[in-house]
Tab-separated table of C-alpha atoms in Angstrom:
chain	number	residue	atom	x	y	z
A	1	SER	CA	-15.266	-18.265	4.130
A	2	ALA	CA	-18.935	-17.404	3.676
A	3	VAL	CA	-21.605	-18.863	1.446
A	4	ILE	CA	-23.767	-16.223	-0.160
A	5	SER	CA	-26.989	-16.964	-1.979
A	6	GLN	CA	-28.254	-14.292	-4.295
A	7	LYS	CA	-31.448	-14.252	-6.275
A	8	PRO	CA	-32.670	-13.885	-8.879
A	9	SER	CA	-29.649	-14.982	-10.883
A	10	ARG	CA	-30.922	-13.094	-13.900
A	11	ASP	CA	-33.926	-11.106	-15.030
A	12	ILE	CA	-35.168	-9.154	-17.987
A	13	CYS	CA	-37.227	-6.151	-16.964
A	14	GLN	CA	-39.213	-3.437	-18.628
A	15	ARG	CA	-37.975	0.114	-18.294
A	16	GLY	CA	-39.704	2.071	-15.581
A	17	THR	CA	-40.197	-0.959	-13.343
A	18	SER	CA	-38.249	-1.973	-10.231
A	19	LEU	CA	-36.427	-5.147	-9.295
A	20	THR	CA	-35.468	-6.299	-5.809
A	21	ILE	CA	-32.419	-8.507	-5.445
A	22	GLN	CA	-32.042	-10.658	-2.354
A	23	CYS	CA	-28.843	-11.714	-0.656
A	24	GLN	CA	-28.661	-14.362	2.065
A	25	VAL	CA	-25.460	-15.192	3.961
A	26	ASP	CA	-24.862	-18.404	5.894
A	27	SER	CA	-23.364	-16.553	8.862
A	28	GLN	CA	-23.937	-13.330	10.715
A	29	VAL	CA	-21.990	-10.412	9.299
A	30	THR	CA	-21.895	-6.795	10.336
A	31	MET	CA	-21.440	-5.257	6.913
A	32	MET	CA	-22.793	-6.300	3.545
A	33	PHE	CA	-21.782	-4.641	0.309
A	34	TRP	CA	-23.568	-4.165	-3.002
A	35	TYR	CA	-21.563	-3.856	-6.219
A	36	ARG	CA	-22.404	-3.216	-9.823
A	37	GLN	CA	-20.428	-4.495	-12.775
A	38	GLN	CA	-21.343	-2.835	-16.027
A	39	PRO	CA	-20.291	-4.579	-19.235
A	40	GLY	CA	-16.516	-4.502	-19.598
A	41	GLN	CA	-16.117	-2.453	-16.453
A	42	SER	CA	-14.749	-3.039	-12.982
A	43	LEU	CA	-16.799	-3.856	-9.925
A	44	THR	CA	-18.103	-0.584	-8.525
A	45	LEU	CA	-19.314	-0.314	-4.956
A	46	ILE	CA	-22.864	0.981	-4.750
A	47	ALA	CA	-23.367	1.029	-1.005
A	48	THR	CA	-22.564	-0.569	2.305
A	49	ALA	CA	-25.461	-2.033	4.259
A	50	ASN	CA	-25.167	-2.124	8.045
A	51	GLN	CA	-27.738	-3.868	10.165
A	52	GLY	CA	-29.788	-1.409	12.179
A	53	SER	CA	-28.759	1.706	10.316
A	54	GLU	CA	-29.194	3.318	6.935
A	55	ALA	CA	-26.992	2.195	4.115
A	56	THR	CA	-23.995	4.300	3.169
A	57	TYR	CA	-23.934	5.155	-0.530
A	58	GLU	CA	-20.898	5.819	-2.686
A	59	SER	CA	-20.558	8.841	-4.880
A	60	GLY	CA	-22.875	8.587	-7.854
A	61	PHE	CA	-25.425	6.344	-6.163
A	62	VAL	CA	-28.506	7.521	-4.289
A	63	ILE	CA	-31.017	5.891	-2.000
A	64	ASP	CA	-34.001	6.780	-4.168
A	65	LYS	CA	-32.560	4.831	-7.071
A	66	PHE	CA	-31.029	1.955	-5.087
A	67	PRO	CA	-32.923	1.516	-1.818
A	68	ILE	CA	-31.364	-1.101	0.438
A	69	SER	CA	-32.797	-3.040	3.333
A	70	ARG	CA	-30.827	-4.844	6.018
A	71	PRO	CA	-33.352	-6.347	8.417
A	72	ASN	CA	-30.915	-8.724	10.150
A	73	LEU	CA	-27.292	-9.870	10.176
A	74	THR	CA	-27.722	-12.494	7.445
A	75	PHE	CA	-29.932	-10.822	4.852
A	76	SER	CA	-30.081	-7.753	2.638
A	77	THR	CA	-31.973	-6.561	-0.406
A	78	LEU	CA	-31.086	-4.079	-3.118
A	79	THR	CA	-33.823	-2.558	-5.248
A	80	VAL	CA	-33.080	-1.063	-8.637
A	81	SER	CA	-35.866	1.477	-9.076
A	82	ASN	CA	-37.407	3.046	-12.146
A	83	MET	CA	-35.075	1.090	-14.362
A	84	SER	CA	-33.637	2.247	-17.649
A	85	PRO	CA	-31.442	0.347	-20.126
A	86	GLU	CA	-28.391	1.995	-18.523
A	87	ASP	CA	-29.100	-0.057	-15.403
A	88	SER	CA	-28.373	-3.259	-17.308
A	89	SER	CA	-25.508	-4.733	-15.305
A	90	ILE	CA	-24.476	-7.528	-13.032
A	91	TYR	CA	-25.311	-6.733	-9.417
A	92	LEU	CA	-23.339	-8.508	-6.699
A	93	CYS	CA	-23.629	-8.679	-2.972
A	94	SER	CA	-20.553	-9.254	-0.897
A	95	VAL	CA	-19.337	-9.769	2.645
A	96	ARG	CA	-15.839	-9.490	4.044
A	97	GLY	CA	-13.606	-12.134	5.533
A	98	ALA	CA	-11.533	-11.898	8.674
A	99	VAL	CA	-8.163	-11.122	7.111
A	100	LEU	CA	-7.808	-7.365	7.506
A	101	ASN	CA	-11.557	-7.332	6.981
A	102	THR	CA	-10.699	-7.007	3.322
A	103	GLU	CA	-11.056	-10.312	1.562
A	104	ALA	CA	-14.446	-10.228	-0.081
A	105	PHE	CA	-16.816	-13.100	-0.701
A	106	PHE	CA	-19.397	-12.635	-3.404
A	107	GLY	CA	-22.762	-13.985	-4.319
A	108	GLN	CA	-23.144	-15.398	-7.804
A	109	GLY	CA	-24.535	-12.122	-9.064
A	110	THR	CA	-27.770	-10.991	-10.676
A	111	ARG	CA	-27.575	-10.298	-14.387
A	112	LEU	CA	-30.132	-7.603	-15.082
A	113	THR	CA	-31.218	-6.633	-18.570
A	114	VAL	CA	-33.565	-3.679	-18.966
A	115	VAL	CA	-35.470	-3.444	-22.224
B	1	ASP	CA	-10.290	8.313	-12.525
B	2	GLN	CA	-9.358	4.652	-12.377
B	3	GLN	CA	-7.142	3.974	-9.396
B	4	VAL	CA	-6.634	0.348	-10.348
B	5	LYS	CA	-5.993	-0.454	-13.982
B	6	GLN	CA	-5.798	-3.676	-15.886
B	7	ASN	CA	-4.762	-2.538	-19.314
B	8	SER	CA	-5.121	-5.874	-21.047
B	9	PRO	CA	-8.773	-6.832	-21.443
B	10	SER	CA	-7.814	-10.272	-22.716
B	11	LEU	CA	-4.931	-12.737	-22.790
B	12	SER	CA	-4.556	-16.086	-24.552
B	13	VAL	CA	-1.985	-18.622	-23.451
B	14	GLN	CA	-1.172	-22.175	-24.451
B	15	GLU	CA	-1.805	-24.879	-21.889
B	16	GLY	CA	1.306	-25.589	-19.830
B	17	ARG	CA	2.830	-22.172	-20.426
B	18	ILE	CA	2.976	-19.239	-18.041
B	19	SER	CA	0.157	-16.725	-17.810
B	20	ILE	CA	1.101	-13.250	-16.621
B	21	LEU	CA	-1.662	-10.842	-15.730
B	22	ASN	CA	-0.747	-7.263	-14.930
B	23	CYS	CA	-2.247	-4.570	-12.766
B	24	ASP	CA	-1.228	-0.968	-12.087
B	25	TYR	CA	-2.447	1.346	-9.375
B	26	THR	CA	-2.138	5.035	-8.674
B	27	ASN	CA	-3.119	5.463	-5.034
B	28	SER	CA	-0.078	5.228	-2.777
B	29	MET	CA	-2.380	4.585	0.196
B	30	PHE	CA	-3.162	1.081	-1.070
B	31	ASP	CA	-1.402	-1.386	1.179
B	32	TYR	CA	-3.041	-4.707	0.427
B	33	PHE	CA	-3.701	-6.281	-2.938
B	34	LEU	CA	-5.874	-9.161	-4.026
B	35	TRP	CA	-6.641	-11.164	-7.127
B	36	TYR	CA	-10.062	-12.605	-7.856
B	37	LYS	CA	-11.162	-15.076	-10.481
B	38	LYS	CA	-14.608	-14.987	-12.034
B	39	TYR	CA	-16.303	-17.638	-14.116
B	40	PRO	CA	-19.404	-16.783	-16.167
B	41	ALA	CA	-22.620	-16.733	-14.124
B	42	GLU	CA	-20.666	-16.889	-10.873
B	43	GLY	CA	-19.449	-14.266	-8.453
B	44	PRO	CA	-15.741	-13.492	-8.156
B	45	THR	CA	-13.773	-15.829	-5.907
B	46	PHE	CA	-10.698	-14.884	-3.952
B	47	LEU	CA	-7.490	-16.279	-5.377
B	48	ILE	CA	-4.420	-14.808	-3.698
B	49	SER	CA	-3.344	-11.653	-1.919
B	50	ILE	CA	-0.234	-9.757	-0.925
B	51	SER	CA	0.547	-7.184	1.688
B	52	SER	CA	2.587	-4.145	0.764
B	53	ILE	CA	5.324	-5.234	3.141
B	54	LYS	CA	6.068	-8.142	0.807
B	55	ASP	CA	7.115	-8.322	-2.804
B	56	LYS	CA	6.059	-11.877	-3.523
B	57	ASN	CA	3.455	-14.351	-2.370
B	58	GLU	CA	3.113	-17.858	-3.718
B	59	ASP	CA	0.296	-20.372	-3.487
B	60	GLY	CA	0.688	-23.453	-5.603
B	61	ARG	CA	0.610	-22.513	-9.266
B	62	PHE	CA	-0.217	-18.902	-8.452
B	63	THR	CA	2.333	-16.239	-7.543
B	64	VAL	CA	1.693	-12.558	-7.076
B	65	PHE	CA	4.524	-10.056	-7.389
B	66	LEU	CA	4.357	-6.525	-6.073
B	67	ASN	CA	6.599	-3.655	-7.187
B	68	LYS	CA	5.678	-0.778	-4.933
B	69	SER	CA	8.005	1.749	-6.511
B	70	ALA	CA	6.376	1.116	-9.884
B	71	LYS	CA	2.903	0.717	-8.347
B	72	HIS	CA	2.574	-2.496	-10.272
B	73	LEU	CA	1.567	-6.018	-9.450
B	74	SER	CA	1.318	-9.136	-11.504
B	75	LEU	CA	-0.199	-12.576	-11.189
B	76	HIS	CA	1.739	-15.499	-12.602
B	77	ILE	CA	0.054	-18.833	-13.262
B	78	VAL	CA	2.410	-21.714	-13.954
B	79	PRO	CA	1.598	-24.039	-15.568
B	80	SER	CA	-1.593	-22.675	-17.066
B	81	GLN	CA	-4.524	-25.063	-17.376
B	82	PRO	CA	-7.730	-24.810	-19.432
B	83	GLY	CA	-9.699	-24.587	-16.170
B	84	ASP	CA	-7.891	-21.330	-15.438
B	85	SER	CA	-9.832	-19.671	-18.254
B	86	ALA	CA	-11.799	-16.936	-16.503
B	87	VAL	CA	-11.847	-13.210	-15.881
B	88	TYR	CA	-9.222	-12.124	-13.363
B	89	PHE	CA	-9.774	-9.000	-11.291
B	90	CYS	CA	-7.072	-7.152	-9.459
B	91	ALA	CA	-8.185	-5.298	-6.316
B	92	ALA	CA	-6.450	-2.909	-3.976
B	93	SER	CA	-7.288	-2.058	-0.415
B	94	ALA	CA	-6.759	0.944	1.800
B	95	GLU	CA	-8.058	2.030	5.140
B	96	TRP	CA	-11.590	3.244	4.789
B	97	PRO	CA	-11.914	6.820	5.956
B	98	ASP	CA	-13.852	7.145	9.194
B	99	SER	CA	-14.226	3.422	9.585
B	100	GLY	CA	-12.544	1.116	12.044
B	101	SER	CA	-13.809	-2.061	10.446
B	102	ALA	CA	-13.946	-3.059	6.793
B	103	ARG	CA	-11.455	-1.612	4.389
B	104	GLN	CA	-12.098	0.029	1.068
B	105	LEU	CA	-11.687	-2.238	-1.955
B	106	THR	CA	-11.070	-0.875	-5.436
B	107	PHE	CA	-11.243	-3.223	-8.399
B	108	GLY	CA	-9.689	-3.170	-11.827
B	109	SER	CA	-11.762	-3.843	-14.924
B	110	GLY	CA	-10.570	-7.415	-15.317
B	111	THR	CA	-8.596	-9.475	-17.811
B	112	GLN	CA	-10.179	-12.377	-19.645
B	113	LEU	CA	-7.676	-15.237	-19.637
B	114	THR	CA	-8.134	-18.007	-22.160
B	115	VAL	CA	-5.934	-21.067	-21.832
B	116	LEU	CA	-5.861	-23.007	-25.061
B	117	PRO	CA	-5.554	-26.804	-24.897
């Protein structure tokens, strides 16, 4: 298993501002994943962050809105840029376990409210 | 288009009874299924999984059943305990196109289980 520390745990932000979420893993991992969970919705993958290369974004998500950094094998950041109330969600970082590289371990999440 | 569906947003069960959480999927490429549990203010934690080559996997009080022909899986919790009260997510996995490493994970929208003492 992996221990993932994510911060901040929650924040209330003004529209038009940006928030950077940090994710620290206790072991080196090749791929880190960023998810969004909107109220009452499923976890939706935003992007995959690989160390040493640009993040790969899923359909509906773009780098300008959600820039990601991955400076080393244990750390990543996700920025939510130019926020609007529609960005109010829980944001989660995740890494995968060894079993079929599928089992996901999650940080505790960042609950973002945009006012 | 939701490929993984949990049609019951909530379920209440009496302590000691069985909890049955259901999940349906549409993508026949899914070959590995997982259940996650999520408490408030925490990230989801892995609970139990099943490969498509099996129809049942058991771990203590938790059993997952897979019906491939119906594209349906269920999580049974017996006996249910108040500490089981949480949101349960079903997830399905398939090979990620153009990737030799991590596999694609698709989540359902979750079911809030409340176990009443």
